[in-house]
XYZ file of C-alpha atoms in Angstrom:
600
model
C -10.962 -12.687 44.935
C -12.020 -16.132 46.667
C -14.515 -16.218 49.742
C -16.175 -19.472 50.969
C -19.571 -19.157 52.855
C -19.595 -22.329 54.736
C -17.757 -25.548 54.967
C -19.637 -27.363 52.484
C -18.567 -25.104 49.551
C -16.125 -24.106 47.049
C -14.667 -21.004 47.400
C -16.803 -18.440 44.917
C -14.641 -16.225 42.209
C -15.507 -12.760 42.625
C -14.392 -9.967 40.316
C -14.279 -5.638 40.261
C -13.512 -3.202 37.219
C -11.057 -0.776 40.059
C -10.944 -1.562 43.521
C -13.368 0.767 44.559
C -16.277 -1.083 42.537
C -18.602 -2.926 44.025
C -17.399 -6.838 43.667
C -19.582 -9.028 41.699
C -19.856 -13.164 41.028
C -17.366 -14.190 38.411
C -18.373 -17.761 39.038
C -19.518 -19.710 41.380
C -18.542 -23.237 41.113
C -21.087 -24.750 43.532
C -23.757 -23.899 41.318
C -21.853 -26.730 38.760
C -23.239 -30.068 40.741
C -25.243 -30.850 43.642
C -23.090 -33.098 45.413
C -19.723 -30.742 44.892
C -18.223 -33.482 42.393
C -18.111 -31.235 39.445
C -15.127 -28.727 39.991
C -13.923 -25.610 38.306
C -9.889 -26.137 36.667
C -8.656 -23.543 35.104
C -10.302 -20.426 33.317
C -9.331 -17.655 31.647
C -10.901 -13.806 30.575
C -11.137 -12.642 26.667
C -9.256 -10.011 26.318
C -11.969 -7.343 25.752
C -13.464 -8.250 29.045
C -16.621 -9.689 27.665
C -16.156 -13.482 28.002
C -15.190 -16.251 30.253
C -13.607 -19.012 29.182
C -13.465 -22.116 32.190
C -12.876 -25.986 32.469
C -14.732 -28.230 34.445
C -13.606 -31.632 35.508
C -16.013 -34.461 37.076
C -15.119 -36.623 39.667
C -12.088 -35.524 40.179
C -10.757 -36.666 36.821
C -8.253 -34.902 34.651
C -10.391 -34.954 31.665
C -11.525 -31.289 31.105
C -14.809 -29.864 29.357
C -14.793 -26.015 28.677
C -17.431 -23.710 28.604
C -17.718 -19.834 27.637
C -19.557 -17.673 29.944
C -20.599 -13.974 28.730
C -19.277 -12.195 31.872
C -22.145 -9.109 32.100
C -25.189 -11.011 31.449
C -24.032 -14.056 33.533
C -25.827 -16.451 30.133
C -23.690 -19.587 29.437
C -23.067 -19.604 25.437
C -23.598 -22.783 23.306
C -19.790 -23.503 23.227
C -18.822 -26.594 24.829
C -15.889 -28.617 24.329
C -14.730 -32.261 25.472
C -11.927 -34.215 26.040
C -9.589 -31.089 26.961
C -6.282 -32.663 29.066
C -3.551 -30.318 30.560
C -4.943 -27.278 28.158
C -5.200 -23.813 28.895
C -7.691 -21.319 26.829
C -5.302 -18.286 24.980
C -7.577 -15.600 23.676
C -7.096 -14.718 20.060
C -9.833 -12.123 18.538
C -13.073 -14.008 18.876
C -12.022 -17.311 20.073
C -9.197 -19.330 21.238
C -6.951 -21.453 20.723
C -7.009 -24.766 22.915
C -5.230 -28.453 23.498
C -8.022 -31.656 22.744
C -7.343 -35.989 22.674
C -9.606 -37.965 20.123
C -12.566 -38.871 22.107
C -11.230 -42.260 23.783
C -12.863 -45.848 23.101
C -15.665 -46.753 25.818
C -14.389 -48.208 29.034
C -11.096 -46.374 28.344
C -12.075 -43.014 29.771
C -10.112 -43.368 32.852
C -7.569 -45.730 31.858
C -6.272 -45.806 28.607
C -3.444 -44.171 26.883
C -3.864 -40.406 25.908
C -2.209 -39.931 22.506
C -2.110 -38.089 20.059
C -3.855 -34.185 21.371
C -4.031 -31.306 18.686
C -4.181 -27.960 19.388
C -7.072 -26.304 17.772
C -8.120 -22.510 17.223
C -12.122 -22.273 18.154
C -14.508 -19.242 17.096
C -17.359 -18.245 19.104
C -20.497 -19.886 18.002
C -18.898 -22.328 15.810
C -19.763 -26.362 16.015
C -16.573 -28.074 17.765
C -16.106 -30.242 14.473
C -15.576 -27.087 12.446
C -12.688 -26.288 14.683
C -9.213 -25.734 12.451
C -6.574 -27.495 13.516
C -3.415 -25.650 13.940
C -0.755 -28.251 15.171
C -0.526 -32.025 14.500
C 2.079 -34.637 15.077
C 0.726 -37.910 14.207
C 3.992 -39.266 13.623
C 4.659 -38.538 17.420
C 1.248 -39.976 19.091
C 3.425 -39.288 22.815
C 3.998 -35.948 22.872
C 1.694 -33.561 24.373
C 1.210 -30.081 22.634
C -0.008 -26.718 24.743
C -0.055 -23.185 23.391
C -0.365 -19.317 24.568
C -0.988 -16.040 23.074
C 1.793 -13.583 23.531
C 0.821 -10.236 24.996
C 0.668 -8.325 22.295
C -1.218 -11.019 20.416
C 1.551 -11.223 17.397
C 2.274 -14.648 17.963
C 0.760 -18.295 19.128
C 3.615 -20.498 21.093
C 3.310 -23.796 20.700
C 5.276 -26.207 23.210
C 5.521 -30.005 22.848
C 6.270 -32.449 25.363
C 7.317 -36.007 25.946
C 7.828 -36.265 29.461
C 7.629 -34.768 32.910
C 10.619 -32.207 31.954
C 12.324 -30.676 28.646
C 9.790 -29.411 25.631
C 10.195 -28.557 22.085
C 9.404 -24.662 21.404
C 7.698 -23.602 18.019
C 6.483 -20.285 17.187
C 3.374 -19.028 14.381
C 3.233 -15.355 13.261
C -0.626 -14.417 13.844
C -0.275 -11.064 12.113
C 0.121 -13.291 8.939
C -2.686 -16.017 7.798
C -0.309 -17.811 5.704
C 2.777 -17.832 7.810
C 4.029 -21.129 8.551
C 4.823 -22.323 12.258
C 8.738 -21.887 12.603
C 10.910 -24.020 14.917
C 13.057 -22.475 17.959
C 13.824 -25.595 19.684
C 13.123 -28.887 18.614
C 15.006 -31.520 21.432
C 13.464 -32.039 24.719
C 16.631 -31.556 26.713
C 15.638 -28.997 28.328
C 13.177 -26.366 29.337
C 12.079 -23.278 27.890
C 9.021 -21.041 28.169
C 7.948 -17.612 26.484
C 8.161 -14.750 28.665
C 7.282 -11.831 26.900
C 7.676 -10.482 22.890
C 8.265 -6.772 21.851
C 9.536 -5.354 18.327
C 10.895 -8.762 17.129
C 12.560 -9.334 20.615
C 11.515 -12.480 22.647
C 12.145 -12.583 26.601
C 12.841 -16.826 27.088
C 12.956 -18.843 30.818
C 15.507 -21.427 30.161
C 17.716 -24.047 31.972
C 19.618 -24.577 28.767
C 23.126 -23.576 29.505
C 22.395 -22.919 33.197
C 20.886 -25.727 35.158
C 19.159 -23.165 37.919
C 17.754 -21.229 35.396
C 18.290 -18.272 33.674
C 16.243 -15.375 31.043
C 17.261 -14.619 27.422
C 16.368 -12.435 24.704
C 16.809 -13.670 20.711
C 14.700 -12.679 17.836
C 13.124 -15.350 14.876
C 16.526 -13.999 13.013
C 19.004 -15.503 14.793
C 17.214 -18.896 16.188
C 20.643 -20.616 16.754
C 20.470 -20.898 20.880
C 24.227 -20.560 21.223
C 23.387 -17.380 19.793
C 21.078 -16.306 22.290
C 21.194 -13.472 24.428
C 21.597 -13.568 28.594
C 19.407 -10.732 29.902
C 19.517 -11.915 33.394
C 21.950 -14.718 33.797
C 21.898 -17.992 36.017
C 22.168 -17.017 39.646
C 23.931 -18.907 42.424
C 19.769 -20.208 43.119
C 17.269 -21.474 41.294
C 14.881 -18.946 39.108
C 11.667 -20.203 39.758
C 9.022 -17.583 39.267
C 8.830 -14.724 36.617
C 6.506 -11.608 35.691
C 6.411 -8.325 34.045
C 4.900 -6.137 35.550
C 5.348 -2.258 35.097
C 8.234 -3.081 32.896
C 9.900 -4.601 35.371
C 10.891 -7.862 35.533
C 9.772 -9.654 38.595
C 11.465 -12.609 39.531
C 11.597 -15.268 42.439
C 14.429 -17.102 42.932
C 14.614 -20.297 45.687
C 17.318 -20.405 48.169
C 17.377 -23.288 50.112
C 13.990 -24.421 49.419
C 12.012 -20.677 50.249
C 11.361 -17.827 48.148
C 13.203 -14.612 47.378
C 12.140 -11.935 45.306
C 14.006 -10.216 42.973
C 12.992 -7.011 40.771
C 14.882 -6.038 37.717
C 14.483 -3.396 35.131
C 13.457 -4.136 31.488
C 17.179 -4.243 30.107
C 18.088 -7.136 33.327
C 19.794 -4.368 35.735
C 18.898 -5.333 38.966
C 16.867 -2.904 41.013
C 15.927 -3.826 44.968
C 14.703 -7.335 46.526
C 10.932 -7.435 47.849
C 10.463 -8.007 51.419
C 8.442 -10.762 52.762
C 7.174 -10.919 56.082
C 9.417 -14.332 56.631
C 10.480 -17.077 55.384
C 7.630 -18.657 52.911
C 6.507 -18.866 49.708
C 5.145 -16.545 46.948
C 3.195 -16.804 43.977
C 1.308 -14.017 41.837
C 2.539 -10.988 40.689
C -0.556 -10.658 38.706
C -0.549 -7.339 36.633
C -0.099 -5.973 33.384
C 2.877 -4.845 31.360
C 2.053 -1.178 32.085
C 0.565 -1.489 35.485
C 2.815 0.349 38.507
C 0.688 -1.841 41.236
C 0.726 -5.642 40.917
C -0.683 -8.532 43.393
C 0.555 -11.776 45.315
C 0.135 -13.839 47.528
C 2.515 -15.254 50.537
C 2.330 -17.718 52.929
C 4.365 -20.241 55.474
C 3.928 -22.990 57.878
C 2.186 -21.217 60.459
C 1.245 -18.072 58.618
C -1.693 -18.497 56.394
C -2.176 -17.205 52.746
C -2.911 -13.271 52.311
C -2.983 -11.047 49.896
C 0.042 -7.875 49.409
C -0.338 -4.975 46.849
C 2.950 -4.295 45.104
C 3.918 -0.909 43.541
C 6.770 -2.055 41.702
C 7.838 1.880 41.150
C 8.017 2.371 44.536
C 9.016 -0.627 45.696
C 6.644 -0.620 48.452
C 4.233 -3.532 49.775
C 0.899 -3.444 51.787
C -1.199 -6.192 52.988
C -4.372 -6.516 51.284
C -6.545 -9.165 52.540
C -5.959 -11.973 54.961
C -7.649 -15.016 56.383
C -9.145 -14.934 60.030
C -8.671 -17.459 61.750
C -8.738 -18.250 65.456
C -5.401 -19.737 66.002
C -2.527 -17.940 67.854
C 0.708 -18.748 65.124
C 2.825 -16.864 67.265
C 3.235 -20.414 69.647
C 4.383 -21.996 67.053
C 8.014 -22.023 65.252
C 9.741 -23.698 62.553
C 13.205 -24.247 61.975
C 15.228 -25.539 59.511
C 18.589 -28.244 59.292
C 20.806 -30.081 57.589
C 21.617 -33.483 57.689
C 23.934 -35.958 55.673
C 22.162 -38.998 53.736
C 23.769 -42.100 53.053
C 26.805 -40.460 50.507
C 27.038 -37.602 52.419
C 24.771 -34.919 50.269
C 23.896 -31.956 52.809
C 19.567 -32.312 52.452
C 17.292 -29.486 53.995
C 14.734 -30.264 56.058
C 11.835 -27.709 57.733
C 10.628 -28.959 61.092
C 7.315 -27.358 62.753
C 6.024 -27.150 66.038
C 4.868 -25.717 69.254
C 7.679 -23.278 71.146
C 9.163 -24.781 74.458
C 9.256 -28.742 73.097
C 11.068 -30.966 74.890
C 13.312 -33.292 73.050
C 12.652 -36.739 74.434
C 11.824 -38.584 71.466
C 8.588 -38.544 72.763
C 6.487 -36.103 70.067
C 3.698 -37.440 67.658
C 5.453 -36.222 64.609
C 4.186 -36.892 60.332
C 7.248 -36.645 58.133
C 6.357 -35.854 54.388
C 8.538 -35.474 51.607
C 8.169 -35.920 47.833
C 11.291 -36.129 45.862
C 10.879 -36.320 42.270
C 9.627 -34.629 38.840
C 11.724 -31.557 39.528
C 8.460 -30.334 42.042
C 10.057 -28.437 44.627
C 8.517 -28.226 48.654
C 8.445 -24.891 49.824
C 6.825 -23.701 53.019
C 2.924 -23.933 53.106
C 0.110 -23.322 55.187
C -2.500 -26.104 55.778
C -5.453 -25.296 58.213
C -5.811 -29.447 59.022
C -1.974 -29.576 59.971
C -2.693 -27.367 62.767
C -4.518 -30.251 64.462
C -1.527 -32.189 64.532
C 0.371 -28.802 66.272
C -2.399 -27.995 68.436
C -2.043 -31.071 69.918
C 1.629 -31.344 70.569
C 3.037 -32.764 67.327
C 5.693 -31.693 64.844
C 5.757 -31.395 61.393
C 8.943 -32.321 59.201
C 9.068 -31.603 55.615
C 11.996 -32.979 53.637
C 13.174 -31.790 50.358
C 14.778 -34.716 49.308
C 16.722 -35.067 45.581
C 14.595 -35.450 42.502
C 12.960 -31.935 43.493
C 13.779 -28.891 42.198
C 15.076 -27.212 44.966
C 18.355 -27.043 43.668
C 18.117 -26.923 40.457
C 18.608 -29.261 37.384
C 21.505 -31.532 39.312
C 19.400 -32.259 42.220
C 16.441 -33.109 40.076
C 18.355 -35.451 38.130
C 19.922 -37.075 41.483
C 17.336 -38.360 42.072
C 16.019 -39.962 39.039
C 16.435 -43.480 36.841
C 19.142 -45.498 38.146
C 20.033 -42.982 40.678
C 15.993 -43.106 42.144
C 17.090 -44.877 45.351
C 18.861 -41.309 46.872
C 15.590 -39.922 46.916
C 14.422 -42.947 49.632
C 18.132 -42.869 51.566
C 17.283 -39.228 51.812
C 14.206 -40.399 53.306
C 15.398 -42.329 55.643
C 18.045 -40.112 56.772
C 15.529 -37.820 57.629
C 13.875 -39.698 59.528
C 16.679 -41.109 61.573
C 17.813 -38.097 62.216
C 14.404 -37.080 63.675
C 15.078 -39.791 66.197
C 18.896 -39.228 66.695
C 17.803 -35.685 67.552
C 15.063 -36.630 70.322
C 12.259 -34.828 68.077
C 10.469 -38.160 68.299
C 11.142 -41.767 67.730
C 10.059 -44.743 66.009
C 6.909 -45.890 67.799
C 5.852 -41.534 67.414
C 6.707 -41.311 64.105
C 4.729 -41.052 60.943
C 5.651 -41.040 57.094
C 3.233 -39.566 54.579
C 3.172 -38.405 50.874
C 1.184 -38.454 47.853
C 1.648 -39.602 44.220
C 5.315 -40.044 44.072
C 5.537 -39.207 47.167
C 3.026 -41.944 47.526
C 5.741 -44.666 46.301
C 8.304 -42.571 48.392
C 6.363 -43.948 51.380
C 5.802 -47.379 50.080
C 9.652 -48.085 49.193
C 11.001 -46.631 52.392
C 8.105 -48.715 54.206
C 9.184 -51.516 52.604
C 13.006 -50.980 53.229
C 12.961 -49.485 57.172
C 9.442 -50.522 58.540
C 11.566 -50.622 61.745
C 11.412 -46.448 61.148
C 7.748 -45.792 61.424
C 4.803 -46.676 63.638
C 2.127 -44.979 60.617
C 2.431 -44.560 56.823
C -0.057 -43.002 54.455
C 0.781 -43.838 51.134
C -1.578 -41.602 48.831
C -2.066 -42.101 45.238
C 0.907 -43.320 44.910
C 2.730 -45.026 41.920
C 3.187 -48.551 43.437
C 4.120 -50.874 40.172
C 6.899 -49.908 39.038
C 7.142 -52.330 36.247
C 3.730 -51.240 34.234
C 2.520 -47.536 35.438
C 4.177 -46.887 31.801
C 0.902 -48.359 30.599
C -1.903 -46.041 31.779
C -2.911 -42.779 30.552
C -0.146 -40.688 30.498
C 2.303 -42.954 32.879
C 4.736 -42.914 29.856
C 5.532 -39.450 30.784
C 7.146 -40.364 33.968
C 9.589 -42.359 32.207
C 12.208 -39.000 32.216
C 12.236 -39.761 35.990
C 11.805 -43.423 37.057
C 12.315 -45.433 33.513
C 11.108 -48.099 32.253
C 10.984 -52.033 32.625
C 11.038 -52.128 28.601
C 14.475 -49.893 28.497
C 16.903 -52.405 29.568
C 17.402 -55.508 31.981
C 19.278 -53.339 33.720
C 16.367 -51.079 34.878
C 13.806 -53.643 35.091
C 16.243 -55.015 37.718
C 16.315 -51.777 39.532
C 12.497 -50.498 38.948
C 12.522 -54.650 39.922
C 14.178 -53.632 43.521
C 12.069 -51.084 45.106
C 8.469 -51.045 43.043
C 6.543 -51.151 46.585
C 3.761 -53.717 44.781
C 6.709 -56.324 44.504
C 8.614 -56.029 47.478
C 6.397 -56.452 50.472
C 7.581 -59.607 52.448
C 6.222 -61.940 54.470
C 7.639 -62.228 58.244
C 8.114 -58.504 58.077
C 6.503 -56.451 60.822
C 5.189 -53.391 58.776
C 3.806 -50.038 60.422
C 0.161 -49.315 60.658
C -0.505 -48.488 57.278
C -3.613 -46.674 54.851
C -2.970 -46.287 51.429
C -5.290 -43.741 50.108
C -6.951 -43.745 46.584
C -10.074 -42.584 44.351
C -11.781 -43.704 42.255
C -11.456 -41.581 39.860
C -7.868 -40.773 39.499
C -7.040 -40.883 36.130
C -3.950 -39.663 36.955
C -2.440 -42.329 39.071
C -4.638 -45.096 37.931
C -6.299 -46.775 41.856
C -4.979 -50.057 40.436
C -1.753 -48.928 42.085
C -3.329 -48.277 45.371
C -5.359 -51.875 44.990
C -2.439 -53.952 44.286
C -0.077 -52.499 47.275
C -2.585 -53.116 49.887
C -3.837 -56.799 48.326
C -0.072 -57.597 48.682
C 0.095 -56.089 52.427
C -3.167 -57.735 53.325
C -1.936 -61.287 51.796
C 1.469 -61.362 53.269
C 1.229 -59.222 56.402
C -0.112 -61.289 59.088
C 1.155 -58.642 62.274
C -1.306 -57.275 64.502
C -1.030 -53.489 62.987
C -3.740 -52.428 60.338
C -3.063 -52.516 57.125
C -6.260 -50.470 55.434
C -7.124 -49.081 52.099
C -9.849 -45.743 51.847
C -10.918 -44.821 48.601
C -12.932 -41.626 47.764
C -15.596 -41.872 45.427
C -16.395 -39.465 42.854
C -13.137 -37.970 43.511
C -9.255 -38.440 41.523
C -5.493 -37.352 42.094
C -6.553 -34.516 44.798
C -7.455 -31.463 42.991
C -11.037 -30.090 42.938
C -12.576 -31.705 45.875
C -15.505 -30.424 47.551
C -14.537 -28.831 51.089
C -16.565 -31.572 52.621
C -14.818 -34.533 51.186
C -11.777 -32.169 52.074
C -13.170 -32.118 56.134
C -13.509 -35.970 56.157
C -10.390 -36.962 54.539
C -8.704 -35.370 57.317
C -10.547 -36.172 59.959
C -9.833 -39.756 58.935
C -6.157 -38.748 58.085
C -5.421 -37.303 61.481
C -7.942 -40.176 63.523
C -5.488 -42.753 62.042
C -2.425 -41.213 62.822
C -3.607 -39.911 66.534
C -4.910 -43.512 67.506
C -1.461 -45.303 66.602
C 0.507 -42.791 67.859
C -1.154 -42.497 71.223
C -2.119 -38.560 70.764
C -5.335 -37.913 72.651
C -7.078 -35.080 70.945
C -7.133 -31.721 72.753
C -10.876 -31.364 71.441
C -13.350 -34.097 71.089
């Protein structure tokens, strides 16, 4: 459980033995830093209850340092680990097994290549250097190994990665010291992930053979994958969400970009849907293998994050917690269309705001949209967009191609050579807005964030005559080098690279936002939004974009950079810095668009 007791904190972890106990601090992560730069990533509990195991990152950076926290007495053991990137911590006996880089050359902390991780096993107590290594590929420095523990603690998973999508799959026996690590998949063509193992049997998430997704079961006998098993087959939408729980399986499927639950039995029958209160998103399911009562969460556009109790016996839900907050949702409405981009594809859009608006193109509205890395946009709650519906806006979120909304095809529609869909879709979108009345150009806004930060330069750059505000945020703006920067290469399954052909330097060439801004152009008010630390999407992006706008734009609209300090890609920021990023957000969009604030 989360609470926050003022608007300067992180939210504290709390944690109870039953329900009934009394709840107690698991962690609190303002205790980590005075100023709230230090922030708490990911942790996880040993499996006897005793210890736990958390990352830290500073300044907003990706770089993670664990720690190991004995849980009763509250005393923070001697373990501490550096240079931990995109690594969980799996439990095995008394240690774990985790994912670490060579420590990097000075001055290359937040900007040089990550190659070459290991994944190591480390026992309580130990010195970091004694830690065994377990899996090494130094004759592929790219790829990026991760690991978990099955349930039953019979085997380590390993998976290896090259890119944004598609990982190898190796499994070790633990029940054996000597046993070797065997291979299950070995291609990066597609994606797989361990569900669940039981008597030789492993449950397997895979879009091999089914581009939306479906579960099979094989054993370490019969590793062939034409061989393997459909327990629950593809459906007609995309599986994105899976638990056991109660031996069930719990599963949520996507259907036009919202969630649907689905509960099976252990042998794939198919049992009863969930209900939800509306249309939304889920995540959770939290519970174990044998548990009849399980937990998630749900949430929408204008109906904020709570907390149900599932008994997935009974099929029955009940709300557990939720947020109070003095906002009446129930004057506010979203809808959803369809429109046709440039080729004709049918693309879903959600559009927010206050019941009884009139449609005379006269609306402050912020379009965002993403479109890329098979990351799919699914109704959300954010407690700063209600400023812009308070005060008479609308909200439009697109789910353009190069999501995952639909599945492996729409991903890939929207990658490489085929990357310019994503900003037709775009633009579609927001012409529509306009054909429709919603708004129009002089009320419109265009926002997004990493690549949906170069979403929002290239369609800038393309239709400026579309938008009176854009926000690019952390967004990949050189499209010809981001290869070259900690783990840029990665994004190469989606964009490629100028060092693949001519014929895709000429097209990463065509729209890379850095290299097409042009003088005589009249461009939108504009603030690109960085930090310092991103070691994610390296600032240099951000600082190249807006020294082109400032050199060639000569218009009478701002064209403004803010960068956070102590702060990277977005995650992990202190509520504060939260508060004043918005406020900033919303005072830039609300003076262009002529919007005076209901509240001063």
């Amino acid at each position: 459980m989360l609470k926050m007791m003022d608007f300067k904190t992180k939210s504290i972890y709390y944690y109870k033995k039953t329900t009934d106990d009394e709840e107690k601090v698991l962690i609190d992560p303002n205790k980590l830093s005075e100023d709230g730069t230090v922030s708490l990533g990911s942790f996880s509990i040993s499996d006897d209850g005793r210890y736990l195991g958390y990352t830290i990152s500073r300044g907003g950076s990706d770089w993670r340092e664990i720690f190991v926290k004995d849980i009763e007495s509250g005393k923070l053991l001697d373990d501490h680990i550096q240079w931990v990137k995109f690594s969980g911590i799996s439990w095995f006996k008394n240690g774990f097994f985790y994912t670490r880089f060579d420590t990097p050359k000075e001055g290359d902390e937040l900007k040089g290549e990550n190659k070459n991780p290991k994944v190591y096993y480390h026992q309580l107590g130990d010195e970091v250097v004694n830690d065994a290594v377990i899996f090494d590929d130094p004759a592929h420095p790219d790829r990026i190994s991760t690991c978990s523990v099955t349930d039953d603690h019979q085997y380590l998973v390993l998976y290896q990665t090259e890119s944004t999508s598609g990982n190898a799959l190796y499994i070790k026996d633990l029940t054996t010291e000597s046993a070797e690590i065997v291979k299950v998949v070995d291609d990066f063509e597609h994606d797989h992930r361990i569900l669940d193992h039981s008597d030789g049997v492993f449950l397997l998430s895979t879009n091999y053979g089914a581009p939306k997704e479906r579960i099979v079961k094989f054993s370490l006998k019969g590793l062939n994958k034409d061989e393997w098993v459909d327990l629950i087959p593809e459906q007609k939408d995309v599986l994105s969400g899976i638990s056991i729980v109660g031996n069930k399986i719990i599963t949520t499927y996507m259907t036009d970009a919202h969630d649907l639950v689905k509960v099976f039995n252990i042998n794939g029958e198919y049992l009863y849907n969930v209900d939800l209160p509306t249309i939304g998103s889920v995540d959770g399911f939290v519970g174990e293998k044998d548990d009849e009562e399980c937990y998630f969460s749900f949430n929408s556009f204008v109906y904020p994050s709570a907390i149900y109790k599932y008994n997935v016996v009974k099929n029955t839900t009940e709300l557990f917690w939720k947020p109070e907050i003095d906002i009446d949702f129930d004057l506010y409405e979203t809808k959803q269309v369809f429109f046709e981009s440039k080729d004709g594809t049918k693309v879903p859009m959600f559009i927010v705001y206050k019941k009884g608006l009139e449609l005379d193109g006269n609306n402050p509205t912020m379009l965002y949209g993403y479109g890329g890395f098979n990351i799919s946009l699914t109704p959300s709650f954010s407690v700063s967009r209600m400023v812009l519906l308070e005060n008479g806006g609308v909200y439009a979120m697109v789910n353009l191609r190069g999501g995952g909304e639909y599945g492996k095809e729409w991903h890939q529609a929207g990658t490489k050579l085929q990357k310019q869909n994503v900003f037709d879709d775009c633009i579609a979108a927001a012409e529509y807005l306009i054909d429709k009345k919603y708004t129009s150009a002089d009320k419109l806004s265009l926002m997004g964030g990493s690549n949906g930060g170069l979403l929002v330069g290239a369609v800038t750059n393309q239709r400026p005559d579309l938008f009176e505000v854009s926000i690019p945020a952390v967004g990949v703006m050189d499209m010809l080098r981001y290869h070259k920067f900690t783990i840029g290469r990665f994004w190469a399954t989606d964009y490629g690279t100028s060092e693949d052909s001519k014929e895709m330097f000429d097209y990463l060439y065509g729209y890379s936002p850095v290299h097409n801004v042009k003088e005589g152009v009249d461009y939108p008010a504009i603030m690109v939004m960085t930090a310092d630390h991103d070691d994610r999407v390296v600032p240099a992006h951000s600082f190249k974009y807006i020294a082109a706008l400032q050199d060639k734009y000569k218009g009478d609209h701002p064209v403004i950079i803010r960068i956070e300090r102590k702060a990277g890609h977005g995650a992990g920021k202190p509520t504060s810095k939260m508060i004043e990023e918005a406020a900033d957000l919303y005072s830039f969009i609300f003076y262009h668009l002529g919007v005076e604030p209901m509240y001063k």
